[in-house]
Amino acid sequence: MRLIAYSTPDGPVLGTVNGDTVTPVGPVDRVYERLASTGRAVLAERAGPDVALDGLTIVPPVPSDARVFCLGLNYRAHIAETGASQPAAPNIFGRWRSTLVGPGAEIPVPPGEVGLDWEAELAAIVGAPLLDVDAADAQQAVLGYTCFNDVSARTFQKAVPQFTVGKNADASGPIGPVVVTPDELGDPYDLAISCRVDGETMQSGSTGQMILRVPETLAYISRCLTLRPGDVLATGTPEGVGFARTPPVLMGPGQSVEVEIEGIGVLANRIVAR
């Protein structure tokens, strides 16, 4: 199953993709509420007639109260290019839900930055409540996987060890275009993952290179707090980020950026001046 969220006059709706049409399931927030109470049977429901996929404004496929947990330094080659050391425990930092945007959305360069950096990532969407679970139970709770671009304001990120500001610039978290359920995607650790800027490949790797995988990371988080349906886990980026190059390369207004993950699709956005 491939899930997509799209804009309507009454608010964002979650639907299932069937070729070139989408079957609406219901308002995004309401669907995730029901996932917590009644399970995935809600995804088989129909909230209206099918709509044409072409022309829809695609929006983030998560509820308004979703939390975004980002796993930093999770590919060895990326750790090496940054000069960092491998963390002793999962290196989790947070993003605000308000930074998330869908494919096609514009990403503005903050006034205090000369440009923005890219980070292609596989993201997992939680589909059931999780508290103090093991990895096997965490895996069963994964609703599906999608593309994520952890666009970074490096000046602010690198100014201090605690880099919340640099990871939460306005509209800097593209996600989508679809959420692919585990049964359709297959092995999530054998997928080609890449990032292109103006058509030039900047990152090219495999999700099999990640150090920590989704189930163990979700289980780790669940030992401290309750995860809810719609929460997002971004699993880190492979090597090839811009700030680690000599000289550094950053994205500026007018450039396009694409994240592509095998079996999921392409997440494309454009950088603009504020």
mmCIF file of N, CA and C in Angstrom, residues 10-113:
data_model
loop_
_atom_site.group_PDB
_atom_site.id
_atom_site.type_symbol
_atom_site.label_atom_id
_atom_site.label_comp_id
_atom_site.label_asym_id
_atom_site.label_seq_id
_atom_site.Cartn_x
_atom_site.Cartn_y
_atom_site.Cartn_z
ATOM 1 N N ASP A 10 -11.047 21.552 2.925
ATOM 2 C CA ASP A 10 -11.421 21.234 4.306
ATOM 3 C C ASP A 10 -10.244 20.751 5.138
ATOM 4 N N GLY A 11 -9.035 20.828 4.589
ATOM 5 C CA GLY A 11 -7.858 20.383 5.325
ATOM 6 C C GLY A 11 -7.213 19.186 4.667
ATOM 7 N N PRO A 12 -6.036 18.777 5.151
ATOM 8 C CA PRO A 12 -5.310 17.670 4.534
ATOM 9 C C PRO A 12 -6.016 16.332 4.716
ATOM 10 N N VAL A 13 -5.980 15.532 3.674
ATOM 11 C CA VAL A 13 -6.623 14.219 3.648
ATOM 12 C C VAL A 13 -5.570 13.166 3.352
ATOM 13 N N LEU A 14 -5.676 12.021 4.018
ATOM 14 C CA LEU A 14 -4.812 10.880 3.737
ATOM 15 C C LEU A 14 -5.551 9.922 2.828
ATOM 16 N N GLY A 15 -4.851 9.424 1.809
ATOM 17 C CA GLY A 15 -5.476 8.501 0.892
ATOM 18 C C GLY A 15 -4.531 7.401 0.473
ATOM 19 N N THR A 16 -5.058 6.424 -0.255
ATOM 20 C CA THR A 16 -4.253 5.335 -0.794
ATOM 21 C C THR A 16 -4.129 5.517 -2.300
ATOM 22 N N VAL A 17 -2.915 5.297 -2.808
ATOM 23 C CA VAL A 17 -2.642 5.491 -4.231
ATOM 24 C C VAL A 17 -2.972 4.218 -4.995
ATOM 25 N N ASN A 18 -3.769 4.385 -6.059
ATOM 26 C CA ASN A 18 -4.130 3.256 -6.915
ATOM 27 C C ASN A 18 -3.871 3.673 -8.356
ATOM 28 N N GLY A 19 -2.627 3.462 -8.810
ATOM 29 C CA GLY A 19 -2.279 3.893 -10.158
ATOM 30 C C GLY A 19 -2.281 5.406 -10.250
ATOM 31 N N ASP A 20 -3.164 5.950 -11.096
ATOM 32 C CA ASP A 20 -3.211 7.396 -11.273
ATOM 33 C C ASP A 20 -4.357 8.044 -10.513
ATOM 34 N N THR A 21 -4.940 7.318 -9.559
ATOM 35 C CA THR A 21 -5.990 7.885 -8.716
ATOM 36 C C THR A 21 -5.665 7.653 -7.246
ATOM 37 N N VAL A 22 -6.371 8.396 -6.391
ATOM 38 C CA VAL A 22 -6.203 8.283 -4.938
ATOM 39 C C VAL A 22 -7.572 8.067 -4.310
ATOM 40 N N THR A 23 -7.656 7.065 -3.423
ATOM 41 C CA THR A 23 -8.872 6.828 -2.665
ATOM 42 C C THR A 23 -8.743 7.518 -1.315
ATOM 43 N N PRO A 24 -9.589 8.514 -1.024
ATOM 44 C CA PRO A 24 -9.475 9.204 0.260
ATOM 45 C C PRO A 24 -9.895 8.301 1.417
ATOM 46 N N VAL A 25 -9.062 8.281 2.464
ATOM 47 C CA VAL A 25 -9.367 7.508 3.670
ATOM 48 C C VAL A 25 -10.019 8.392 4.725
ATOM 49 N N GLY A 26 -9.526 9.629 4.858
ATOM 50 C CA GLY A 26 -10.094 10.555 5.821
ATOM 51 C C GLY A 26 -9.111 11.659 6.155
ATOM 52 N N PRO A 27 -9.537 12.643 6.966
ATOM 53 C CA PRO A 27 -8.625 13.704 7.394
ATOM 54 C C PRO A 27 -7.382 13.116 8.059
ATOM 55 N N VAL A 28 -6.224 13.685 7.750
ATOM 56 C CA VAL A 28 -4.971 13.108 8.218
ATOM 57 C C VAL A 28 -4.969 12.918 9.734
ATOM 58 N N ASP A 29 -5.304 13.962 10.489
ATOM 59 C CA ASP A 29 -5.263 13.850 11.948
ATOM 60 C C ASP A 29 -6.200 12.754 12.448
ATOM 61 N N ARG A 30 -7.390 12.695 11.873
ATOM 62 C CA ARG A 30 -8.376 11.712 12.323
ATOM 63 C C ARG A 30 -7.920 10.289 12.015
ATOM 64 N N VAL A 31 -7.325 10.071 10.846
ATOM 65 C CA VAL A 31 -6.857 8.724 10.498
ATOM 66 C C VAL A 31 -5.809 8.255 11.505
ATOM 67 N N TYR A 32 -4.863 9.133 11.860
ATOM 68 C CA TYR A 32 -3.832 8.724 12.817
ATOM 69 C C TYR A 32 -4.407 8.514 14.213
ATOM 70 N N GLU A 33 -5.406 9.280 14.598
ATOM 71 C CA GLU A 33 -6.085 9.028 15.876
ATOM 72 C C GLU A 33 -6.694 7.630 15.884
ATOM 73 N N ARG A 34 -7.307 7.255 14.802
ATOM 74 C CA ARG A 34 -7.952 5.942 14.734
ATOM 75 C C ARG A 34 -6.935 4.805 14.623
ATOM 76 N N LEU A 35 -5.776 5.087 14.045
ATOM 77 C CA LEU A 35 -4.732 4.066 14.057
ATOM 78 C C LEU A 35 -4.379 3.679 15.488
ATOM 79 N N ALA A 36 -4.372 4.654 16.383
ATOM 80 C CA ALA A 36 -4.042 4.378 17.781
ATOM 81 C C ALA A 36 -5.122 3.567 18.465
ATOM 82 N N SER A 37 -6.375 3.760 18.083
ATOM 83 C CA SER A 37 -7.475 3.121 18.808
ATOM 84 C C SER A 37 -8.006 1.858 18.142
ATOM 85 N N THR A 38 -8.006 1.833 16.809
ATOM 86 C CA THR A 38 -8.621 0.699 16.121
ATOM 87 C C THR A 38 -7.684 -0.050 15.190
ATOM 88 N N GLY A 39 -6.479 0.453 14.981
ATOM 89 C CA GLY A 39 -5.520 -0.260 14.149
ATOM 90 C C GLY A 39 -5.650 0.067 12.673
ATOM 91 N N ARG A 40 -4.971 -0.716 11.844
ATOM 92 C CA ARG A 40 -4.798 -0.377 10.431
ATOM 93 C C ARG A 40 -5.996 -0.681 9.561
ATOM 94 N N ALA A 41 -7.051 -1.248 10.133
ATOM 95 C CA ALA A 41 -8.265 -1.465 9.350
ATOM 96 C C ALA A 41 -8.819 -0.145 8.822
ATOM 97 N N VAL A 42 -8.499 0.956 9.508
ATOM 98 C CA VAL A 42 -8.984 2.265 9.064
ATOM 99 C C VAL A 42 -8.468 2.603 7.671
ATOM 100 N N LEU A 43 -7.323 2.067 7.280
ATOM 101 C CA LEU A 43 -6.735 2.406 5.988
ATOM 102 C C LEU A 43 -7.519 1.815 4.821
ATOM 103 N N ALA A 44 -8.399 0.866 5.099
ATOM 104 C CA ALA A 44 -9.220 0.263 4.048
ATOM 105 C C ALA A 44 -10.536 1.004 3.854
ATOM 106 N N GLU A 45 -10.780 2.025 4.644
ATOM 107 C CA GLU A 45 -12.036 2.760 4.551
ATOM 108 C C GLU A 45 -11.992 3.765 3.400
ATOM 109 N N ARG A 46 -13.161 4.209 3.000
ATOM 110 C CA ARG A 46 -13.290 5.181 1.914
ATOM 111 C C ARG A 46 -14.092 6.369 2.415
ATOM 112 N N ALA A 47 -13.540 7.582 2.226
ATOM 113 C CA ALA A 47 -14.205 8.797 2.706
ATOM 114 C C ALA A 47 -14.805 9.616 1.567
ATOM 115 N N GLY A 48 -14.842 9.058 0.358
ATOM 116 C CA GLY A 48 -15.387 9.791 -0.772
ATOM 117 C C GLY A 48 -14.935 9.165 -2.072
ATOM 118 N N PRO A 49 -15.300 9.744 -3.187
ATOM 119 C CA PRO A 49 -14.908 9.195 -4.492
ATOM 120 C C PRO A 49 -13.421 9.365 -4.736
ATOM 121 N N ASP A 50 -12.885 8.509 -5.606
ATOM 122 C CA ASP A 50 -11.479 8.630 -5.990
ATOM 123 C C ASP A 50 -11.235 9.979 -6.655
ATOM 124 N N VAL A 51 -9.990 10.460 -6.496
ATOM 125 C CA VAL A 51 -9.578 11.706 -7.137
ATOM 126 C C VAL A 51 -8.350 11.432 -7.975
ATOM 127 N N ALA A 52 -8.143 12.241 -9.004
ATOM 128 C CA ALA A 52 -6.974 12.083 -9.870
ATOM 129 C C ALA A 52 -5.715 12.485 -9.113
ATOM 130 N N LEU A 53 -4.685 11.643 -9.197
ATOM 131 C CA LEU A 53 -3.419 11.947 -8.533
ATOM 132 C C LEU A 53 -2.766 13.182 -9.144
ATOM 133 N N ASP A 54 -2.822 13.281 -10.453
ATOM 134 C CA ASP A 54 -2.209 14.415 -11.137
ATOM 135 C C ASP A 54 -2.917 15.712 -10.734
ATOM 136 N N GLY A 55 -2.152 16.679 -10.325
ATOM 137 C CA GLY A 55 -2.723 17.970 -9.950
ATOM 138 C C GLY A 55 -2.952 18.152 -8.472
ATOM 139 N N LEU A 56 -2.831 17.090 -7.672
ATOM 140 C CA LEU A 56 -2.994 17.231 -6.229
ATOM 141 C C LEU A 56 -1.807 17.990 -5.631
ATOM 142 N N THR A 57 -2.082 18.794 -4.623
ATOM 143 C CA THR A 57 -1.016 19.416 -3.842
ATOM 144 C C THR A 57 -0.677 18.473 -2.704
ATOM 145 N N ILE A 58 0.497 17.844 -2.797
ATOM 146 C CA ILE A 58 0.889 16.837 -1.818
ATOM 147 C C ILE A 58 1.498 17.516 -0.600
ATOM 148 N N VAL A 59 1.078 17.086 0.585
ATOM 149 C CA VAL A 59 1.528 17.681 1.846
ATOM 150 C C VAL A 59 2.146 16.595 2.720
ATOM 151 N N PRO A 60 2.803 16.974 3.827
ATOM 152 C CA PRO A 60 3.410 15.956 4.686
ATOM 153 C C PRO A 60 2.385 14.908 5.144
ATOM 154 N N PRO A 61 2.742 13.626 5.062
ATOM 155 C CA PRO A 61 1.787 12.543 5.336
ATOM 156 C C PRO A 61 1.704 12.173 6.813
ATOM 157 N N VAL A 62 1.784 13.162 7.692
ATOM 158 C CA VAL A 62 1.764 12.917 9.131
ATOM 159 C C VAL A 62 0.842 13.927 9.797
ATOM 160 N N PRO A 63 0.351 13.630 11.003
ATOM 161 C CA PRO A 63 -0.603 14.528 11.659
ATOM 162 C C PRO A 63 0.039 15.815 12.158
ATOM 163 N N SER A 64 -0.815 16.748 12.558
ATOM 164 C CA SER A 64 -0.344 18.066 12.977
ATOM 165 C C SER A 64 0.448 18.019 14.278
ATOM 166 N N ASP A 65 0.259 16.962 15.076
ATOM 167 C CA ASP A 65 0.993 16.860 16.341
ATOM 168 C C ASP A 65 2.143 15.855 16.270
ATOM 169 N N ALA A 66 2.540 15.483 15.058
ATOM 170 C CA ALA A 66 3.644 14.529 14.908
ATOM 171 C C ALA A 66 4.930 15.100 15.480
ATOM 172 N N ARG A 67 5.756 14.207 15.982
ATOM 173 C CA ARG A 67 7.102 14.574 16.410
ATOM 174 C C ARG A 67 8.105 13.919 15.477
ATOM 175 N N VAL A 68 9.169 14.653 15.164
ATOM 176 C CA VAL A 68 10.175 14.163 14.231
ATOM 177 C C VAL A 68 11.460 13.906 15.004
ATOM 178 N N PHE A 69 11.844 12.637 15.083
ATOM 179 C CA PHE A 69 13.068 12.219 15.759
ATOM 180 C C PHE A 69 14.115 11.923 14.683
ATOM 181 N N CYS A 70 15.220 12.648 14.718
ATOM 182 C CA CYS A 70 16.267 12.490 13.716
ATOM 183 C C CYS A 70 17.459 11.771 14.326
ATOM 184 N N LEU A 71 17.940 10.766 13.627
ATOM 185 C CA LEU A 71 19.065 9.959 14.095
ATOM 186 C C LEU A 71 20.325 10.439 13.387
ATOM 187 N N GLY A 72 21.178 11.124 14.112
ATOM 188 C CA GLY A 72 22.386 11.674 13.517
ATOM 189 C C GLY A 72 23.539 10.689 13.512
ATOM 190 N N LEU A 73 24.470 10.892 12.585
ATOM 191 C CA LEU A 73 25.702 10.105 12.514
ATOM 192 C C LEU A 73 25.408 8.607 12.515
ATOM 193 N N ASN A 74 24.636 8.174 11.511
ATOM 194 C CA ASN A 74 24.210 6.778 11.459
ATOM 195 C C ASN A 74 24.769 6.025 10.249
ATOM 196 N N TYR A 75 25.670 6.668 9.488
ATOM 197 C CA TYR A 75 26.393 6.004 8.402
ATOM 198 C C TYR A 75 27.879 6.237 8.646
ATOM 199 N N ARG A 76 28.672 5.174 8.625
ATOM 200 C CA ARG A 76 30.097 5.306 8.985
ATOM 201 C C ARG A 76 30.842 6.269 8.068
ATOM 202 N N ALA A 77 30.558 6.221 6.761
ATOM 203 C CA ALA A 77 31.260 7.112 5.841
ATOM 204 C C ALA A 77 30.897 8.570 6.106
ATOM 205 N N HIS A 78 29.664 8.813 6.512
ATOM 206 C CA HIS A 78 29.266 10.177 6.862
ATOM 207 C C HIS A 78 29.951 10.630 8.147
ATOM 208 N N ILE A 79 30.059 9.727 9.114
ATOM 209 C CA ILE A 79 30.798 10.050 10.337
ATOM 210 C C ILE A 79 32.229 10.444 9.989
ATOM 211 N N ALA A 80 32.852 9.686 9.099
ATOM 212 C CA ALA A 80 34.234 9.960 8.729
ATOM 213 C C ALA A 80 34.382 11.312 8.044
ATOM 214 N N GLU A 81 33.457 11.647 7.145
ATOM 215 C CA GLU A 81 33.596 12.907 6.414
ATOM 216 C C GLU A 81 33.383 14.126 7.315
ATOM 217 N N THR A 82 32.650 13.932 8.427
ATOM 218 C CA THR A 82 32.425 15.058 9.341
ATOM 219 C C THR A 82 33.545 15.196 10.368
ATOM 220 N N GLY A 83 34.380 14.168 10.507
ATOM 221 C CA GLY A 83 35.426 14.191 11.522
ATOM 222 C C GLY A 83 34.929 13.869 12.909
ATOM 223 N N ALA A 84 33.702 13.390 13.025
ATOM 224 C CA ALA A 84 33.122 13.062 14.326
ATOM 225 C C ALA A 84 33.481 11.632 14.722
ATOM 226 N N SER A 85 33.086 11.260 15.926
ATOM 227 C CA SER A 85 33.239 9.892 16.412
ATOM 228 C C SER A 85 31.871 9.220 16.453
ATOM 229 N N GLN A 86 31.849 7.900 16.310
ATOM 230 C CA GLN A 86 30.583 7.186 16.374
ATOM 231 C C GLN A 86 29.990 7.314 17.767
ATOM 232 N N PRO A 87 28.745 7.761 17.888
ATOM 233 C CA PRO A 87 28.131 7.934 19.202
ATOM 234 C C PRO A 87 28.002 6.614 19.947
ATOM 235 N N ALA A 88 28.064 6.679 21.277
ATOM 236 C CA ALA A 88 27.940 5.484 22.102
ATOM 237 C C ALA A 88 26.492 5.012 22.202
ATOM 238 N N ALA A 89 25.546 5.909 21.957
ATOM 239 C CA ALA A 89 24.115 5.600 21.987
ATOM 240 C C ALA A 89 23.471 6.314 20.804
ATOM 241 N N PRO A 90 22.248 5.959 20.459
ATOM 242 C CA PRO A 90 21.593 6.647 19.344
ATOM 243 C C PRO A 90 21.607 8.166 19.534
ATOM 244 N N ASN A 91 22.111 8.867 18.537
ATOM 245 C CA ASN A 91 22.271 10.325 18.599
ATOM 246 C C ASN A 91 20.998 10.980 18.058
ATOM 247 N N ILE A 92 20.030 11.172 18.939
ATOM 248 C CA ILE A 92 18.708 11.642 18.540
ATOM 249 C C ILE A 92 18.586 13.148 18.777
ATOM 250 N N PHE A 93 18.095 13.848 17.758
ATOM 251 C CA PHE A 93 17.708 15.243 17.954
ATOM 252 C C PHE A 93 16.328 15.448 17.340
ATOM 253 N N GLY A 94 15.690 16.549 17.694
ATOM 254 C CA GLY A 94 14.306 16.746 17.286
ATOM 255 C C GLY A 94 14.121 17.853 16.270
ATOM 256 N N ARG A 95 13.090 17.682 15.480
ATOM 257 C CA ARG A 95 12.616 18.714 14.565
ATOM 258 C C ARG A 95 11.178 19.075 14.936
ATOM 259 N N TRP A 96 10.818 20.320 14.697
ATOM 260 C CA TRP A 96 9.427 20.709 14.892
ATOM 261 C C TRP A 96 8.592 20.222 13.714
ATOM 262 N N ARG A 97 7.363 19.844 13.990
ATOM 263 C CA ARG A 97 6.430 19.458 12.917
ATOM 264 C C ARG A 97 6.237 20.611 11.928
ATOM 265 N N SER A 98 6.317 21.841 12.420
ATOM 266 C CA SER A 98 6.067 23.003 11.564
ATOM 267 C C SER A 98 7.117 23.176 10.477
ATOM 268 N N THR A 99 8.266 22.504 10.592
ATOM 269 C CA THR A 99 9.286 22.622 9.529
ATOM 270 C C THR A 99 8.999 21.712 8.346
ATOM 271 N N LEU A 100 8.086 20.763 8.498
ATOM 272 C CA LEU A 100 7.841 19.793 7.437
ATOM 273 C C LEU A 100 7.069 20.408 6.274
ATOM 274 N N VAL A 101 7.499 20.073 5.068
ATOM 275 C CA VAL A 101 6.812 20.494 3.851
ATOM 276 C C VAL A 101 6.758 19.316 2.895
ATOM 277 N N GLY A 102 5.888 19.408 1.920
ATOM 278 C CA GLY A 102 5.743 18.339 0.953
ATOM 279 C C GLY A 102 6.598 18.557 -0.282
ATOM 280 N N PRO A 103 6.548 17.611 -1.219
ATOM 281 C CA PRO A 103 7.272 17.766 -2.477
ATOM 282 C C PRO A 103 6.750 18.978 -3.240
ATOM 283 N N GLY A 104 7.666 19.671 -3.887
ATOM 284 C CA GLY A 104 7.284 20.858 -4.642
ATOM 285 C C GLY A 104 7.304 22.132 -3.838
ATOM 286 N N ALA A 105 7.380 22.027 -2.519
ATOM 287 C CA ALA A 105 7.393 23.219 -1.679
ATOM 288 C C ALA A 105 8.726 23.951 -1.800
ATOM 289 N N GLU A 106 8.686 25.243 -1.611
ATOM 290 C CA GLU A 106 9.899 26.056 -1.644
ATOM 291 C C GLU A 106 10.559 26.079 -0.272
ATOM 292 N N ILE A 107 11.901 26.055 -0.269
ATOM 293 C CA ILE A 107 12.680 26.091 0.966
ATOM 294 C C ILE A 107 13.474 27.389 0.980
ATOM 295 N N PRO A 108 13.145 28.318 1.890
ATOM 296 C CA PRO A 108 13.852 29.601 1.897
ATOM 297 C C PRO A 108 15.180 29.530 2.649
ATOM 298 N N VAL A 109 16.165 30.248 2.147
ATOM 299 C CA VAL A 109 17.448 30.364 2.837
ATOM 300 C C VAL A 109 17.288 31.376 3.966
ATOM 301 N N PRO A 110 17.589 30.999 5.215
ATOM 302 C CA PRO A 110 17.459 31.955 6.325
ATOM 303 C C PRO A 110 18.357 33.171 6.125
ATOM 304 N N PRO A 111 17.989 34.323 6.678
ATOM 305 C CA PRO A 111 18.792 35.540 6.508
ATOM 306 C C PRO A 111 20.232 35.382 6.983
ATOM 307 N N GLY A 112 20.473 34.545 8.000
ATOM 308 C CA GLY A 112 21.815 34.401 8.547
ATOM 309 C C GLY A 112 22.648 33.313 7.906
ATOM 310 N N GLU A 113 22.206 32.785 6.752
ATOM 311 C CA GLU A 113 22.924 31.704 6.086
ATOM 312 C C GLU A 113 23.316 32.097 4.666
#
